[in-house]
Short mmCIF file of C-alpha atoms and ligand atoms in Angstrom, two decimals:
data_model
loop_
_atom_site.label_atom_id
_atom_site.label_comp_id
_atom_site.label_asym_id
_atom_site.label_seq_id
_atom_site.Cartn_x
_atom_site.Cartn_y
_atom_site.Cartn_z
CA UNK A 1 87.75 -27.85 50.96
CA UNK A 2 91.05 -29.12 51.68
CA UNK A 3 93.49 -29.93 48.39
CA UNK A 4 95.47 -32.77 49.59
CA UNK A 5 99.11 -33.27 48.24
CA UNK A 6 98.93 -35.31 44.79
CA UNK A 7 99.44 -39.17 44.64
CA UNK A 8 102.40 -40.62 44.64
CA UNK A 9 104.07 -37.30 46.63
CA UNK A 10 105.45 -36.47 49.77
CA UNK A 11 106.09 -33.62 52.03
CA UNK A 12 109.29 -33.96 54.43
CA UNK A 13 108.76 -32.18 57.56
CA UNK A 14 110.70 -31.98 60.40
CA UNK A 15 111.74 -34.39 62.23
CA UNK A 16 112.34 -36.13 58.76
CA UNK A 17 113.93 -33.59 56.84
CA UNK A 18 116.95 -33.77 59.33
CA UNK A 19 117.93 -37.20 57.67
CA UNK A 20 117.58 -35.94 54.75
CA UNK A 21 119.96 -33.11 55.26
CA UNK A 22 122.10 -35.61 56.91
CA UNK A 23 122.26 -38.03 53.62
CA UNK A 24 122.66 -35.10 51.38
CA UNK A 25 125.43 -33.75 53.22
CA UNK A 26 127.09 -37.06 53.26
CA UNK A 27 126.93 -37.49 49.51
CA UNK A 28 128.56 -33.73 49.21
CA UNK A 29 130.90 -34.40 51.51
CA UNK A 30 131.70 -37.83 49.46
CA UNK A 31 131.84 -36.20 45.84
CA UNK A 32 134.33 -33.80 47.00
CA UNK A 33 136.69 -35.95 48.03
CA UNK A 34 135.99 -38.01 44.45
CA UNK A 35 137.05 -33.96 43.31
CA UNK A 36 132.98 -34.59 41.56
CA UNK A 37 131.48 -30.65 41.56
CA UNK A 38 127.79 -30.22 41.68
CA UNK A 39 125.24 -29.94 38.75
CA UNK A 40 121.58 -27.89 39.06
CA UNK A 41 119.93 -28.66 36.24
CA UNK A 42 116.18 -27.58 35.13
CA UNK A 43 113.43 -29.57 36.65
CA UNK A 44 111.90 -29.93 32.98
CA UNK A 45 113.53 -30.07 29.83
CA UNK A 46 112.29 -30.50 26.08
CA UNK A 47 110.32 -33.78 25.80
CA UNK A 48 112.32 -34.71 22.67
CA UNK A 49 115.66 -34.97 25.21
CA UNK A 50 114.10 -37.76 27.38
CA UNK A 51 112.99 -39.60 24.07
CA UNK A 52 116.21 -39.29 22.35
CA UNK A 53 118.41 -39.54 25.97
CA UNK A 54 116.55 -42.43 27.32
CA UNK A 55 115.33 -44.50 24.73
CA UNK A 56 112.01 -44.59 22.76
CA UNK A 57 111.34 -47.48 23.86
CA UNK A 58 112.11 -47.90 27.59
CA UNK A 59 109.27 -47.89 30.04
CA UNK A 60 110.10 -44.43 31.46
CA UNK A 61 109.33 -42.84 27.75
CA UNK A 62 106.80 -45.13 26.71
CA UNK A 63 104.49 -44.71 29.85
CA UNK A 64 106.41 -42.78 32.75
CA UNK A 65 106.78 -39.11 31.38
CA UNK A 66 104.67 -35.83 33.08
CA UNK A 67 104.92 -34.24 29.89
CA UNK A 68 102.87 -31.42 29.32
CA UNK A 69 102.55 -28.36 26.14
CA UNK A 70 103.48 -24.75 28.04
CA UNK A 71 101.80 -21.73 26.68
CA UNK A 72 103.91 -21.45 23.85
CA UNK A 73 102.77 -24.64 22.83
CA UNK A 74 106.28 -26.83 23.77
CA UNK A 75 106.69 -30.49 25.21
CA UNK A 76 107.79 -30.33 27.91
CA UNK A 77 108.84 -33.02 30.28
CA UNK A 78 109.32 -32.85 34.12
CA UNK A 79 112.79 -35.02 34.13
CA UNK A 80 112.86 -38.78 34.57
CA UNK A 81 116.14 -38.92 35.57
CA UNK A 82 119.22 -36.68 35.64
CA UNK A 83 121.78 -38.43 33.43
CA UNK A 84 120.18 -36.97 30.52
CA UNK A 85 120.22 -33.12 32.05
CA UNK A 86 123.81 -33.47 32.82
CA UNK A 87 125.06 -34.54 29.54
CA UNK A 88 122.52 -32.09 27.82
CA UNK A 89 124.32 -29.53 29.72
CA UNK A 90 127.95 -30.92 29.13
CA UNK A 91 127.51 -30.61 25.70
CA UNK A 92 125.12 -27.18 25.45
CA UNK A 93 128.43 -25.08 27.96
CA UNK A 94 130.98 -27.29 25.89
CA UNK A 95 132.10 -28.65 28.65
CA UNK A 96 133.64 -31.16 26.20
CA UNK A 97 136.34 -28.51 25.24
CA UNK A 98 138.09 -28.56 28.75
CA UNK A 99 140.26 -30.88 30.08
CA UNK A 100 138.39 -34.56 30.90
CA UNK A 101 137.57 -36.27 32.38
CA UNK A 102 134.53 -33.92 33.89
CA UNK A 103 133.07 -35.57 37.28
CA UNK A 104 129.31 -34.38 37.90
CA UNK A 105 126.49 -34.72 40.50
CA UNK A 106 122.97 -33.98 41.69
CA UNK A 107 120.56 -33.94 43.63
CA UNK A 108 117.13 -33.66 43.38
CA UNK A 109 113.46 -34.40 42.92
CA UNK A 110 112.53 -36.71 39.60
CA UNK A 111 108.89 -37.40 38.12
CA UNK A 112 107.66 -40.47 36.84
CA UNK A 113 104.08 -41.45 36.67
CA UNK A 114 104.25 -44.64 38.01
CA UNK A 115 101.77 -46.32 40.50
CA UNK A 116 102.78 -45.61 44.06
CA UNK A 117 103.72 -48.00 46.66
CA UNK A 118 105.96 -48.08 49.47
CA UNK A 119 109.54 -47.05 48.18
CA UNK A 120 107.87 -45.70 44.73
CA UNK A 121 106.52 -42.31 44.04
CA UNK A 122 105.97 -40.33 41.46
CA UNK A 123 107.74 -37.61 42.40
CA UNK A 124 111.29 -39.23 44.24
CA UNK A 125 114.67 -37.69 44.76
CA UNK A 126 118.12 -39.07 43.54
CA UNK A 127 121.41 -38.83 44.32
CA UNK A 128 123.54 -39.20 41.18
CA UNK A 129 127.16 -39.16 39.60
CA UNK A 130 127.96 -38.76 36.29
CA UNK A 131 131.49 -38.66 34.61
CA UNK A 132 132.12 -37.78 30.94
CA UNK A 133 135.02 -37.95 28.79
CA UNK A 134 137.16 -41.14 30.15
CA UNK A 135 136.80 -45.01 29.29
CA UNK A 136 139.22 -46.44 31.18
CA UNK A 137 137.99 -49.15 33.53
CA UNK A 138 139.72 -47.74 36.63
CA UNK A 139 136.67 -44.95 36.23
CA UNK A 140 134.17 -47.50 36.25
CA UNK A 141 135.58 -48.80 39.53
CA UNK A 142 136.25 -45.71 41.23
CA UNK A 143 132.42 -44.34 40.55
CA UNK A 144 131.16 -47.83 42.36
CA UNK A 145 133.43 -47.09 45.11
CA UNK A 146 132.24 -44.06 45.40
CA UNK A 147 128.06 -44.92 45.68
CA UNK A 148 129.52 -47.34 48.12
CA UNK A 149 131.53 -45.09 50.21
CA UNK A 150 128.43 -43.21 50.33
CA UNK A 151 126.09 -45.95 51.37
CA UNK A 152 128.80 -47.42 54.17
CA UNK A 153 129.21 -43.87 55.40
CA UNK A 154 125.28 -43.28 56.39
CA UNK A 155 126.47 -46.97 58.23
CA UNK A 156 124.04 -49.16 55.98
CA UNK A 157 125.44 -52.55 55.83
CA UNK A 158 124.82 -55.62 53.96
CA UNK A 159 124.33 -54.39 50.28
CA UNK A 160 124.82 -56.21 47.34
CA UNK A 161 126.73 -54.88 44.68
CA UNK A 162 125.35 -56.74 41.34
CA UNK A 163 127.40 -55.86 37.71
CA UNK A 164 127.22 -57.25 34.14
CA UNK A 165 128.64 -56.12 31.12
CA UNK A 166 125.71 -55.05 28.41
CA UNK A 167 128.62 -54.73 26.06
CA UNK A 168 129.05 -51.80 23.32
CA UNK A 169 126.46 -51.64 20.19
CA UNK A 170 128.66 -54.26 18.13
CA UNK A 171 128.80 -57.06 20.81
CA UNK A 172 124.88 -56.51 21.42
CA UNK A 173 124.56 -56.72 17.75
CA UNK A 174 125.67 -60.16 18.07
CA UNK A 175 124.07 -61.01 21.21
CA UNK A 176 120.42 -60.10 19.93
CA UNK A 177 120.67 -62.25 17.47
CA UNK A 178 121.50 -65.00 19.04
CA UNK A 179 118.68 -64.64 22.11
CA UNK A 180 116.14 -63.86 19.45
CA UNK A 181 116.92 -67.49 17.77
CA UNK A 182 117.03 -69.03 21.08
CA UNK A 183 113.88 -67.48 21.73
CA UNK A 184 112.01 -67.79 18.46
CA UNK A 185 110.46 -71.15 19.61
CA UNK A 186 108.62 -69.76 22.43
CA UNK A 187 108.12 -65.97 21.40
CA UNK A 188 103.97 -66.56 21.50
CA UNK A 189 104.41 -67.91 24.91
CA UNK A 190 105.40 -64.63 26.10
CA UNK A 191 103.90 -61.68 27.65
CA UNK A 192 102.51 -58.97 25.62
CA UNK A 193 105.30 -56.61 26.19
CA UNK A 194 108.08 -58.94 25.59
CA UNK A 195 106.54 -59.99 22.37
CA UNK A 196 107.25 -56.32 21.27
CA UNK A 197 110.26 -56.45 22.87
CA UNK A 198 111.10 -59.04 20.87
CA UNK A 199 111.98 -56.94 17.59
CA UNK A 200 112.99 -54.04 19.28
CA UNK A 201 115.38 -54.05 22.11
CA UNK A 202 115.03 -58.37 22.74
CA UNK A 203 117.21 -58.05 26.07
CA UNK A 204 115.10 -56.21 27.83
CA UNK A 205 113.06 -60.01 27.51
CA UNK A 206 115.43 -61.13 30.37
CA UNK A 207 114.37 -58.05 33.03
CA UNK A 208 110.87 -58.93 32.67
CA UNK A 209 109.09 -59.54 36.16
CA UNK A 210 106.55 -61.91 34.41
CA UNK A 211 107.32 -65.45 35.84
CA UNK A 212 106.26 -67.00 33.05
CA UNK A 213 108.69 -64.58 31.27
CA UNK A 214 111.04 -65.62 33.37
CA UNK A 215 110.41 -69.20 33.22
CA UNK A 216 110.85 -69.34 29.53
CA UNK A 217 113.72 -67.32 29.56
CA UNK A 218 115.74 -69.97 31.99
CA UNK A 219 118.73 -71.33 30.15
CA UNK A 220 119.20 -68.66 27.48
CA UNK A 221 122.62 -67.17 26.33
CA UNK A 222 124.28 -64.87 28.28
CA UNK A 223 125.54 -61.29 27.62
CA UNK A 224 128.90 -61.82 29.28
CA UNK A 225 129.65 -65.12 26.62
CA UNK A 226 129.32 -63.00 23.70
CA UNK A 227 131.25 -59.60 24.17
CA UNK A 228 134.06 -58.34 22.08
CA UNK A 229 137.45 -59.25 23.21
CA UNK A 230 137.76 -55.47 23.96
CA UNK A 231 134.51 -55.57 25.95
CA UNK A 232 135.65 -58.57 27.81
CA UNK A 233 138.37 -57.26 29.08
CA UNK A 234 137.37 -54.04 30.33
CA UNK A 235 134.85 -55.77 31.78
CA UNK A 236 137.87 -58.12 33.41
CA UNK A 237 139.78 -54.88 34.52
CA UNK A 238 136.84 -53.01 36.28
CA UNK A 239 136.02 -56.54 38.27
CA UNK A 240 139.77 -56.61 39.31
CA UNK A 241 140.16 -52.71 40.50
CA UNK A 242 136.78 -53.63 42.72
CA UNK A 243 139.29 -56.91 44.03
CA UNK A 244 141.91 -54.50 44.77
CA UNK A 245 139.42 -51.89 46.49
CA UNK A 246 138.22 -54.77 48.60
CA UNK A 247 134.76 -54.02 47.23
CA UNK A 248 132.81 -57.82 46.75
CA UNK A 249 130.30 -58.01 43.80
CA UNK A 250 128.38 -60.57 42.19
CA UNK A 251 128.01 -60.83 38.44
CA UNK A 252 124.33 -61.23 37.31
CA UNK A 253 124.05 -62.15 33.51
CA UNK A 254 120.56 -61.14 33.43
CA UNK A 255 120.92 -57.54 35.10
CA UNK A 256 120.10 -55.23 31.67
CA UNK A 257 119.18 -52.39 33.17
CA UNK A 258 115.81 -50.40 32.07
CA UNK A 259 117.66 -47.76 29.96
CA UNK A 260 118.85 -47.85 26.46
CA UNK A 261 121.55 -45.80 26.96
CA UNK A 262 123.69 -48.30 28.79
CA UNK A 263 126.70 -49.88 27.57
CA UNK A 264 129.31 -52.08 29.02
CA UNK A 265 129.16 -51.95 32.73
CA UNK A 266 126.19 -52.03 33.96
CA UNK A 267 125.77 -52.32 38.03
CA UNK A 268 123.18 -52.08 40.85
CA UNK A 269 123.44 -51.59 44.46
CA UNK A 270 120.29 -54.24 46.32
CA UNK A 271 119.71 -53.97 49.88
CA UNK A 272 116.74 -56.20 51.51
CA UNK A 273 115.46 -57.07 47.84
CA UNK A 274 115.09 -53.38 47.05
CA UNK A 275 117.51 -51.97 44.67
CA UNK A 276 119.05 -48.53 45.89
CA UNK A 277 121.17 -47.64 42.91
CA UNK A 278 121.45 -48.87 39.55
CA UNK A 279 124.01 -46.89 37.13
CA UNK A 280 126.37 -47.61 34.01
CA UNK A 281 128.03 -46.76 31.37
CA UNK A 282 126.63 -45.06 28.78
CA UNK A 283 129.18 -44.78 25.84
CA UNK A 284 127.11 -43.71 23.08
CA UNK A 285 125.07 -40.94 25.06
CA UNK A 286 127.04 -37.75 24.83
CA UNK A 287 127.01 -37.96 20.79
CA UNK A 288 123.48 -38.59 20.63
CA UNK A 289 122.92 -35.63 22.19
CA UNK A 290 124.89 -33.67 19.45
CA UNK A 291 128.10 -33.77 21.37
CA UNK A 292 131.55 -35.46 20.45
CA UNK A 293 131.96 -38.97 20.69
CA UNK A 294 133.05 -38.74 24.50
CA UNK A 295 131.89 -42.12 26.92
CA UNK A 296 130.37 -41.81 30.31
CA UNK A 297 129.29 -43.22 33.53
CA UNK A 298 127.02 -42.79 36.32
CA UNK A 299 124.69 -44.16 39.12
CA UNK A 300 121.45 -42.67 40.60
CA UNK A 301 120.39 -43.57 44.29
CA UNK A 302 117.21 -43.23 45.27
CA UNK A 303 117.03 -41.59 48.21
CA UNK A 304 113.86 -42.38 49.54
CA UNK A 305 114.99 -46.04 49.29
CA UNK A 306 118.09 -44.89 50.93
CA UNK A 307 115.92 -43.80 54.33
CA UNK A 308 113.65 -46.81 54.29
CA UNK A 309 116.84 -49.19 54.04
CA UNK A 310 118.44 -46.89 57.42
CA UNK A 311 115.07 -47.69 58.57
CA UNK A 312 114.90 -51.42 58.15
CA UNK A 313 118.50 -51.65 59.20
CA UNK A 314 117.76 -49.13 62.43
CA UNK A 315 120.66 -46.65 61.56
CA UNK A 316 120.87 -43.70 64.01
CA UNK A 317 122.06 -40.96 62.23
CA UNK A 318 124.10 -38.67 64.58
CA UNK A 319 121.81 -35.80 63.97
CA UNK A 320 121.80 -33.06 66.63
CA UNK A 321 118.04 -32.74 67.45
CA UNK A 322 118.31 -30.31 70.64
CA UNK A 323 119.21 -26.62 71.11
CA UNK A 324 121.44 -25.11 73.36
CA UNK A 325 119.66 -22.46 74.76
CA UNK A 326 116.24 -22.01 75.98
CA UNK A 327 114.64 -18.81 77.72
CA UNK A 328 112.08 -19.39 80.24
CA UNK A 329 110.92 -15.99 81.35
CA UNK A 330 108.43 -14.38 83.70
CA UNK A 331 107.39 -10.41 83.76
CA UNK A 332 106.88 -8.18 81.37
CA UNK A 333 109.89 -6.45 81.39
CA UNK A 334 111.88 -10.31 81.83
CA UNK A 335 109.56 -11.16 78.40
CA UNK A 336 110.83 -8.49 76.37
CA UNK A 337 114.42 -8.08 77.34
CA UNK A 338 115.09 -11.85 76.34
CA UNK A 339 113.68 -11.48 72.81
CA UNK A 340 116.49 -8.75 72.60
CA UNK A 341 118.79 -11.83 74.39
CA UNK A 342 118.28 -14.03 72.11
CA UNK A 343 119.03 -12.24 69.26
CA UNK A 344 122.58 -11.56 70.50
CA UNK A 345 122.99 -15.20 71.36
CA UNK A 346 121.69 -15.97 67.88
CA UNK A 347 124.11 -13.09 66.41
CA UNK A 348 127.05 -15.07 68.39
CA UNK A 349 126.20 -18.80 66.68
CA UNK A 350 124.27 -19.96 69.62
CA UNK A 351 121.03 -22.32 69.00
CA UNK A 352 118.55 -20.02 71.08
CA UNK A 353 114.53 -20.20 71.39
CA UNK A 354 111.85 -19.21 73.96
CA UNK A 355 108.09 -19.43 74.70
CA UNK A 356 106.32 -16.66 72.91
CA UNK A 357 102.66 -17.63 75.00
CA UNK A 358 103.21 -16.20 78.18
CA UNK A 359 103.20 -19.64 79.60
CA UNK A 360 103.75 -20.73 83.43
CA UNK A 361 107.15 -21.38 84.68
CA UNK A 362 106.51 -25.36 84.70
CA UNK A 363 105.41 -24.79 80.88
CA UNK A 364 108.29 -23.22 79.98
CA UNK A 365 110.31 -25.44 81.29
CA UNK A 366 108.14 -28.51 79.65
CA UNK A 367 108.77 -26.50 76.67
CA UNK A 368 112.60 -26.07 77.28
CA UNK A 369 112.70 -30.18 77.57
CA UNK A 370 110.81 -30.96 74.69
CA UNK A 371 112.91 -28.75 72.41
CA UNK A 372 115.90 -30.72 73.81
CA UNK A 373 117.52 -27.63 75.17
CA UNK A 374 120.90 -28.39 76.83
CA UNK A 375 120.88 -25.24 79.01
CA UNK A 376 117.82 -22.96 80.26
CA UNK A 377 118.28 -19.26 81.11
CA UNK A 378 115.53 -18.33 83.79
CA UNK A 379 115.06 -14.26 83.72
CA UNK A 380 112.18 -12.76 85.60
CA UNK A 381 111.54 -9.22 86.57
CA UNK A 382 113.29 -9.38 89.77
CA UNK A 383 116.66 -10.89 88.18
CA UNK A 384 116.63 -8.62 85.36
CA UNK A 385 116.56 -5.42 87.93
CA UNK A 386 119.75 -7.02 89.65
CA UNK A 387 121.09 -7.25 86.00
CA UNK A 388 121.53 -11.22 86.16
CA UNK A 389 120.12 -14.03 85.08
CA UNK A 390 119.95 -17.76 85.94
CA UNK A 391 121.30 -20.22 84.05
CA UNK A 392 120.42 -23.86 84.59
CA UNK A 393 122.30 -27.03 83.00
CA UNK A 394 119.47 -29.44 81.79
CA UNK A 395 121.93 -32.27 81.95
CA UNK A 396 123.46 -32.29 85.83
CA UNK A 397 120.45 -29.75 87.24
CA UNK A 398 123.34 -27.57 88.54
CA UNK A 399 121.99 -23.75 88.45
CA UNK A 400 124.11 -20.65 88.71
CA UNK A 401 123.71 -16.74 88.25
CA UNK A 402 125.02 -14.92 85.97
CA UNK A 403 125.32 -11.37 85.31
CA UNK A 404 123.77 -10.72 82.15
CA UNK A 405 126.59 -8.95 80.55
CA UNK A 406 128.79 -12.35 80.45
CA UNK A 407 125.35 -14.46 79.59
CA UNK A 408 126.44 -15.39 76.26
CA UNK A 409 129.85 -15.86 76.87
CA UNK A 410 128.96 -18.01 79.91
CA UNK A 411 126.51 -19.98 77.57
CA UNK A 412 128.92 -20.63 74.98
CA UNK A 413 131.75 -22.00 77.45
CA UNK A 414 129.46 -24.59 77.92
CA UNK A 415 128.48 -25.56 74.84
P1 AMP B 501 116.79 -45.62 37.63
O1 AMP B 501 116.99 -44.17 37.28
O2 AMP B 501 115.49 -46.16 37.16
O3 AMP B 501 117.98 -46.46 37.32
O4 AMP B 501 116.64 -45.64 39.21
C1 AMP B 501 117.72 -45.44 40.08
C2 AMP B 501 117.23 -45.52 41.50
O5 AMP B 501 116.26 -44.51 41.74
C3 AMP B 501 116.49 -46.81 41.82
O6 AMP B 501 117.38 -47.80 42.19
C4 AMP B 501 115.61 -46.39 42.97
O7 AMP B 501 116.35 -46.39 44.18
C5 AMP B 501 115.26 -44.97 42.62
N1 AMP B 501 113.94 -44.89 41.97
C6 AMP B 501 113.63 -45.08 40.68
N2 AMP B 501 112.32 -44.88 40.47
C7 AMP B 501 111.78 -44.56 41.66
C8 AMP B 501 110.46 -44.22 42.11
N3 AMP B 501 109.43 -44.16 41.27
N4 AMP B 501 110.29 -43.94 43.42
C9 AMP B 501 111.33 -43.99 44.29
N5 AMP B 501 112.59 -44.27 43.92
C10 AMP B 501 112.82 -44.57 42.63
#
């Protein structure tokens, strides 16, 4: 019987996978510039990081995790998320000890078990940026720039940058209380999970998706009215470096973000109603996971959101899809010799194929089409005992003969 790929997965074949070169090689290409170095991480990581990391009680702990006991009887957890990796491994190579700030990113696949539809999966890829060890606002502003260098590069258009201020521990200190006593008249009215949200972590009231939630919810005190003076204006300062990047952004009060970690800015990127990046900062994280008290910030992007947004929006990618050289060949002798070809066209940077079937001419050349191949070299028996070949331009149908000592050289002068 055939074992089908589990739910919530996806396999990215070709045809596909070419885009998703193309976006990864775009985000390297944009975090070098940002001077941002790469981070591979493991793919699982002690259970007890993702608790402590992300927050007891966030939804990704509380219901999300593939966690699993190995052989020697750990939990383990197939990561979430990567912000919690990268600072784990900050702190574990004491990164902390070199100069700051220290500019990281990833990519790769995450696992959450959440229930799939289109644009969720359980297992998804990010793209994310973290940097540790500087608080000063003009950070903030520079990592948004860069998420939206990286979106306006793929040439998506028409995304929404949304930001808030959470604040640090002392302003939410504050804050709670007063949206618990502005909510303490209708607490029974609400759904099951914001009653428990209620005692424990009371914002995460105003991200609820349950319209009654939000109904009830209408009206209360915002976040941004009840920050320290120092939160306010760093807050004030990463708003005005956006201004002066000529990035536009809309403040949304409500936007707490899903993870506990999060303090100050907190931003997303929306396109369409479907948010492709949400990130922060995350100011208490790096000493929670044993290291010095050292502030941070990041984003994540899904990617998979990232293609169905080029979709929606009908972005070509310029993504070379053809070859440049094709062999059609007929004979024995004409077969064999241009496997030997193509290996020295290959050995010279060339994009070669053939037909391996023993097809007819008219197949070949079907098969030289469909591959996209910008020039065909025609050998049969009686060409290869001259010691030429032909070589035919698919684009103007011009043909000319070559000798097949100056074949590659004569395929490469028109590449
Ligand atoms: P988060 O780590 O939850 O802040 O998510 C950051 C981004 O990752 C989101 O904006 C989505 O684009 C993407 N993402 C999160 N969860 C999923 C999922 N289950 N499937 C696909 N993409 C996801």
């Amino acid at each position: 019987m055939m074992t089908n790929r589990p739910r919530g997965t996806n396999d990215i074949l070709q045809g596909d996978v070419e885009k998703w070169q193309w976006i990864e090689k775009t985000a390297r290409e944009v975090c070098r510039r940002y001077n941002t170095a790469e981070v591979r991480t493991p793919l699982f990581e002690h259970t007890e990081l993702f608790a402590r990391g992300v927050g007891e009680t966030t939804d990704i702990v509380e219901k999300e995790m593939y966690t699993f006991q190995d052989r020697g009887e750990r939990s383990l957890t197939l990561r979430p998320e990567g912000t919690a990796s990268a600072v784990r491994a900050f702190v574990e190579s004491k990164l902390y000890a070199q100069p700051q700030p220290t500019k990281m990113f990833y990519i790769g696949p995450m696992f959450r078990y959440e229930r799939p539809q289109s644009g969720r999966y359980r297992q998804f890829h990010q793209f994310g940026v973290e940097v540790i060890g500087a608080s000063d606002p003009s950070i903030d502003a520079e990592v948004i720039a860069l998420a939206m260098t990286f979106f306006t590069e793929l040439g998506l258009s028409g995304i929404t940058l949304e930001i808030n201020s959470v604040g640090s521990p002392e302003s939410r200190t504050n804050y709670r209380d007063v949206l618990r006593a502005h909510l303490l008249p209708v607490k029974e009215e609400l759904c099951k999970d914001c009653q428990s949200r209620y005692d424990r972590n009371p914002m995460r009231i105003l991200d609820c998706k349950v319209d009654k939630c939000k109904e009830l919810t209408q009206g209360a005190p915002e976040m941004l009215d009840h920050l320290t003076e120092e939160d306010r204006a760093h807050f004030q300062a990463v708003v005005s470096y956006l201004e002066s990047f000529g990035i536009a952004y809309t403040i949304n009060p409500r936007m707490v973000r899903g993870l506990d970690y999060y303090t100050q800015t907190a931003f997303e990127f929306i396109e369409n109603g479907s948010t492709l990046s949400g990130g922060g900062r995350y100011n208490g994280l790096v000493q929670q996971l044993g290291g010095p008290e050292m502030s941070g910030i990041g984003f994540a992007v899904g990617i998979e959101r990232v293609l169905i947004a080029l979709s929606n929006q009908q972005v070509e990618l310029p993504i070379d899809k053809g070859i440049d050289v094709f062999f059609v060949a007929l004979g024995e002798e004409a077969q064999k010799h241009s496997v030997k070809l193509l290996q020295e066209m290959r050995a010279s940077g060339i994009v070669a194929d053939k037909d391996y079937l023993g097809k007819s001419m008219k197949a070949q050349m079907k098969a030289a089409d469909r591959q996209g191949a910008r020039q065909v070299v025609i050998l049969g028996d009686d060409e290869l005992a001259q010691g030429v070949a032909n070589l035919k331009d698919m684009e103007t149908g011009e043909q000319i003969t070559v000798p097949l000592s100056e074949l590659v050289q004569k395929v490469q002068s028109k590449m």
